């Protein structure tokens, strides 16, 4: 089962702390929950997918990759971890990048799409819902808070996917305001591992 197949809505919908009313996630271990309540995918990325996979021409658009929202004119280089946006009656906070999985290939019917999304960092992102309310097609999404102006989602994804990122940067990201609990734990564990590896290469502690 999968929650990848979305139907475009042309009417207002209630957005709760668990996401849009009526939306479903098949595997709650990896999808959904308060820290991943709403998934946004930048509309400008659809053209990049078609350029990489011409067979997708006319087949990709809002909802194709399982996203709940799609907005033009903004991408991962322009938004930051922890950003808070007003949308309709809601306030939404960016919590993490979306990690693409095999379901993208399955949904699009092409091999390699998920890898392309990951390699190019055109992943989209998740929101938690700070204030519930109604949103509607055409609502403006307005930035109202930016607690981490130096942590764009492009930077977060680059560190997350780097083979040997700087331990100090990983540690700092794990403590950043707004980060999802799952990624905070994972990044903290990775920072611990990197420190142990560095200690081993340096011959351990001198205590």
CSV table of C-alpha atoms in Angstrom, one decimal:
chain,number,residue,atom,x,y,z
A,1,UNK,CA,0.0,0.0,0.0
A,2,UNK,CA,1.1,3.6,-0.5
A,3,UNK,CA,-0.2,7.1,0.1
A,4,UNK,CA,1.6,8.4,-3.0
A,5,UNK,CA,-1.5,8.7,-5.1
A,6,UNK,CA,-3.0,12.1,-4.4
A,7,UNK,CA,-6.0,13.8,-5.9
A,8,UNK,CA,-5.9,17.5,-6.6
A,9,UNK,CA,-8.3,19.5,-4.4
A,10,UNK,CA,-10.1,22.6,-5.7
A,11,UNK,CA,-11.9,23.5,-2.5
A,12,UNK,CA,-10.8,24.5,1.1
A,13,UNK,CA,-9.6,21.7,3.4
A,14,UNK,CA,-8.9,21.5,7.1
A,15,UNK,CA,-5.2,21.2,8.0
A,16,UNK,CA,-4.8,19.5,11.4
A,17,UNK,CA,-1.7,18.7,13.4
A,18,UNK,CA,-1.7,15.3,11.7
A,19,UNK,CA,-2.0,16.8,8.2
A,20,UNK,CA,-4.7,17.5,5.7
A,21,UNK,CA,-8.0,16.0,6.6
A,22,UNK,CA,-8.6,13.0,4.3
A,23,UNK,CA,-5.0,12.4,3.5
A,24,UNK,CA,-3.6,9.0,4.3
A,25,UNK,CA,-0.1,7.5,4.8
A,26,UNK,CA,0.2,3.7,4.4
A,27,UNK,CA,3.4,3.2,6.4
A,28,UNK,CA,3.3,5.4,9.5
A,29,UNK,CA,6.8,4.3,10.5
A,30,UNK,CA,8.3,6.5,7.8
A,31,UNK,CA,5.5,8.9,6.7
A,32,UNK,CA,3.2,11.2,8.5
A,33,UNK,CA,3.0,12.2,12.2
A,34,UNK,CA,3.2,15.7,13.6
A,35,UNK,CA,6.7,16.4,12.4
A,36,UNK,CA,5.9,15.4,8.9
A,37,UNK,CA,2.2,16.4,8.8
A,38,UNK,CA,2.3,18.3,5.4
A,39,UNK,CA,4.7,17.7,2.5
A,40,UNK,CA,5.4,20.5,0.0
A,41,UNK,CA,7.1,20.0,-3.3
A,42,UNK,CA,8.3,23.0,-5.3
A,43,UNK,CA,6.4,23.3,-8.6
A,44,UNK,CA,9.5,24.4,-10.5
A,45,UNK,CA,11.0,20.9,-10.0
A,46,UNK,CA,8.5,19.2,-12.2
A,47,UNK,CA,10.2,20.7,-15.3
A,48,UNK,CA,13.5,19.3,-14.1
A,49,UNK,CA,12.1,15.9,-13.7
A,50,UNK,CA,10.7,16.0,-17.3
A,51,UNK,CA,14.0,17.2,-18.6
A,52,UNK,CA,15.7,14.2,-17.0
A,53,UNK,CA,12.9,11.8,-18.0
A,54,UNK,CA,11.2,13.0,-21.1
A,55,UNK,CA,8.6,10.1,-20.9
A,56,UNK,CA,7.1,12.0,-18.0
A,57,UNK,CA,6.0,15.0,-20.1
A,58,UNK,CA,2.4,15.8,-19.3
A,59,UNK,CA,2.4,13.3,-16.4
A,60,UNK,CA,3.9,15.2,-13.5
A,61,UNK,CA,2.3,18.0,-11.6
A,62,UNK,CA,0.9,18.8,-8.1
A,63,UNK,CA,0.4,15.6,-6.1
A,64,UNK,CA,2.4,13.4,-8.4
A,65,UNK,CA,5.2,12.7,-5.8
A,66,UNK,CA,2.8,12.4,-2.9
A,67,UNK,CA,3.0,16.0,-1.9
A,68,UNK,CA,0.1,17.8,-0.2
A,69,UNK,CA,1.2,21.3,-1.4
A,70,UNK,CA,3.0,22.7,-4.4
A,71,UNK,CA,4.2,26.3,-4.7
A,72,UNK,CA,5.9,28.0,-7.6
A,73,UNK,CA,8.9,30.4,-7.2
A,74,UNK,CA,10.5,28.9,-4.1
A,75,UNK,CA,12.9,26.0,-3.6
A,76,UNK,CA,15.3,24.4,-1.1
A,77,UNK,CA,17.9,27.1,-1.6
A,78,UNK,CA,15.5,29.8,-0.6
A,79,UNK,CA,13.9,28.4,2.6
A,80,UNK,CA,15.5,27.5,5.9
A,81,UNK,CA,15.0,24.8,8.5
A,82,UNK,CA,12.5,26.1,11.1
A,83,UNK,CA,11.0,28.7,8.8
A,84,UNK,CA,7.4,29.5,9.8
A,85,UNK,CA,4.9,30.3,7.1
A,86,UNK,CA,1.3,31.6,7.3
A,87,UNK,CA,-1.0,29.8,4.9
A,88,UNK,CA,-4.7,30.3,5.1
A,89,UNK,CA,-5.7,30.1,8.7
A,90,UNK,CA,-2.6,27.9,9.5
A,91,UNK,CA,1.0,28.4,10.6
A,92,UNK,CA,3.4,25.8,9.3
A,93,UNK,CA,7.0,25.2,10.3
A,94,UNK,CA,9.6,23.5,8.1
A,95,UNK,CA,11.0,20.5,10.0
A,96,UNK,CA,13.2,18.5,7.5
A,97,UNK,CA,13.8,17.6,3.9
A,98,UNK,CA,11.9,14.8,2.4
A,99,UNK,CA,14.0,11.7,1.9
A,100,UNK,CA,13.0,10.2,-1.4
A,101,UNK,CA,12.3,6.5,-1.6
A,102,UNK,CA,11.6,3.8,-4.1
A,103,UNK,CA,7.9,4.7,-4.2
A,104,UNK,CA,8.8,7.7,-6.4
A,105,UNK,CA,10.0,5.3,-9.1
A,106,UNK,CA,6.9,3.2,-8.6
A,107,UNK,CA,4.6,6.2,-8.9
A,108,UNK,CA,6.2,7.7,-12.0
A,109,UNK,CA,6.9,4.3,-13.7
A,110,UNK,CA,10.5,5.2,-14.4
A,111,UNK,CA,13.7,3.8,-12.9
A,112,UNK,CA,16.1,6.3,-11.4
A,113,UNK,CA,13.7,9.1,-10.5
A,114,UNK,CA,14.2,8.7,-6.8
A,115,UNK,CA,18.0,8.8,-7.2
A,116,UNK,CA,17.8,11.9,-9.4
A,117,UNK,CA,15.6,13.7,-6.8
A,118,UNK,CA,18.2,12.8,-4.1
A,119,UNK,CA,21.3,13.6,-6.1
A,120,UNK,CA,19.9,17.0,-7.3
A,121,UNK,CA,18.5,17.9,-3.8
A,122,UNK,CA,15.1,18.6,-5.3
A,123,UNK,CA,13.4,16.8,-2.5
A,124,UNK,CA,10.8,19.2,-1.1
A,125,UNK,CA,10.2,19.4,2.6
A,126,UNK,CA,7.9,18.6,5.5
A,127,UNK,CA,6.0,21.0,7.8
A,128,UNK,CA,4.6,20.6,11.3
A,129,UNK,CA,1.3,22.4,11.9
A,130,UNK,CA,1.7,25.0,14.6
A,131,UNK,CA,-1.8,26.4,14.2
A,132,UNK,CA,-4.6,24.4,12.7
A,133,UNK,CA,-7.1,25.8,10.3
A,134,UNK,CA,-8.4,25.9,6.8
A,135,UNK,CA,-6.3,26.3,3.6
A,136,UNK,CA,-7.5,26.7,0.1
A,137,UNK,CA,-6.0,26.6,-3.4
A,138,UNK,CA,-4.5,30.0,-4.3
A,139,UNK,CA,-3.8,31.0,-0.7
A,140,UNK,CA,-0.6,33.0,-0.4
A,141,UNK,CA,2.2,31.4,1.7
A,142,UNK,CA,3.9,34.1,3.7
A,143,UNK,CA,7.1,33.8,5.7
A,144,UNK,CA,6.6,35.1,9.3
A,145,UNK,CA,9.6,33.7,11.2
A,146,UNK,CA,13.1,32.6,10.3
A,147,UNK,CA,15.0,31.2,13.4
A,148,UNK,CA,17.9,29.6,11.4
A,149,UNK,CA,18.8,32.1,8.5
A,150,UNK,CA,22.1,30.2,7.9
A,151,UNK,CA,20.5,26.8,7.5
A,152,UNK,CA,18.9,26.5,4.1
A,153,UNK,CA,17.3,23.2,3.3
A,154,UNK,CA,19.9,22.9,0.5
A,155,UNK,CA,22.6,23.0,3.2
A,156,UNK,CA,20.8,20.6,5.5
A,157,UNK,CA,20.4,18.1,2.7
A,158,UNK,CA,24.1,18.5,1.7
A,159,UNK,CA,25.2,17.7,5.2
A,160,UNK,CA,22.7,14.9,5.6
A,161,UNK,CA,23.9,13.2,2.5
A,162,UNK,CA,27.7,13.9,2.8
A,163,UNK,CA,30.0,10.9,3.3
A,164,UNK,CA,32.1,12.6,6.0
A,165,UNK,CA,30.6,15.9,7.0
A,166,UNK,CA,32.3,18.1,9.6
A,167,UNK,CA,31.3,16.8,13.1
A,168,UNK,CA,30.7,20.3,14.5
A,169,UNK,CA,28.3,21.1,11.7
A,170,UNK,CA,26.4,17.9,12.2
A,171,UNK,CA,26.2,18.5,15.9
A,172,UNK,CA,25.0,22.1,15.4
A,173,UNK,CA,22.3,21.0,12.9
A,174,UNK,CA,21.1,18.3,15.4
A,175,UNK,CA,20.3,21.1,17.9
A,176,UNK,CA,18.8,23.6,15.4
A,177,UNK,CA,15.4,25.1,16.3
A,178,UNK,CA,12.5,23.4,14.5
A,179,UNK,CA,14.2,20.2,13.4
A,180,UNK,CA,12.1,17.1,13.5
A,181,UNK,CA,12.7,14.8,16.5
A,182,UNK,CA,13.6,12.0,14.2
A,183,UNK,CA,16.3,13.9,12.3
A,184,UNK,CA,17.6,15.5,15.5
A,185,UNK,CA,18.2,12.1,17.0
A,186,UNK,CA,19.7,10.7,13.8
A,187,UNK,CA,22.1,13.7,13.4
A,188,UNK,CA,23.1,13.6,17.0
A,189,UNK,CA,23.9,9.9,16.7
A,190,UNK,CA,25.9,10.5,13.5
A,191,UNK,CA,27.9,13.3,15.3
A,192,UNK,CA,28.7,10.8,18.1
A,193,UNK,CA,29.9,8.3,15.5
A,194,UNK,CA,32.0,10.8,13.7
A,195,UNK,CA,33.7,11.9,16.9
A,196,UNK,CA,34.5,8.3,17.8
A,197,UNK,CA,36.0,7.7,14.4
A,198,UNK,CA,38.1,10.9,14.7
A,199,UNK,CA,39.3,9.8,18.2
A,200,UNK,CA,40.2,6.4,16.8
A,201,UNK,CA,42.2,7.9,14.0
A,202,UNK,CA,44.0,10.2,16.5
A,203,UNK,CA,44.9,7.3,18.8
A,204,UNK,CA,42.2,7.9,21.3
A,205,UNK,CA,42.1,10.0,24.4
A,206,UNK,CA,45.2,11.2,26.2
A,207,UNK,CA,43.5,11.2,29.6
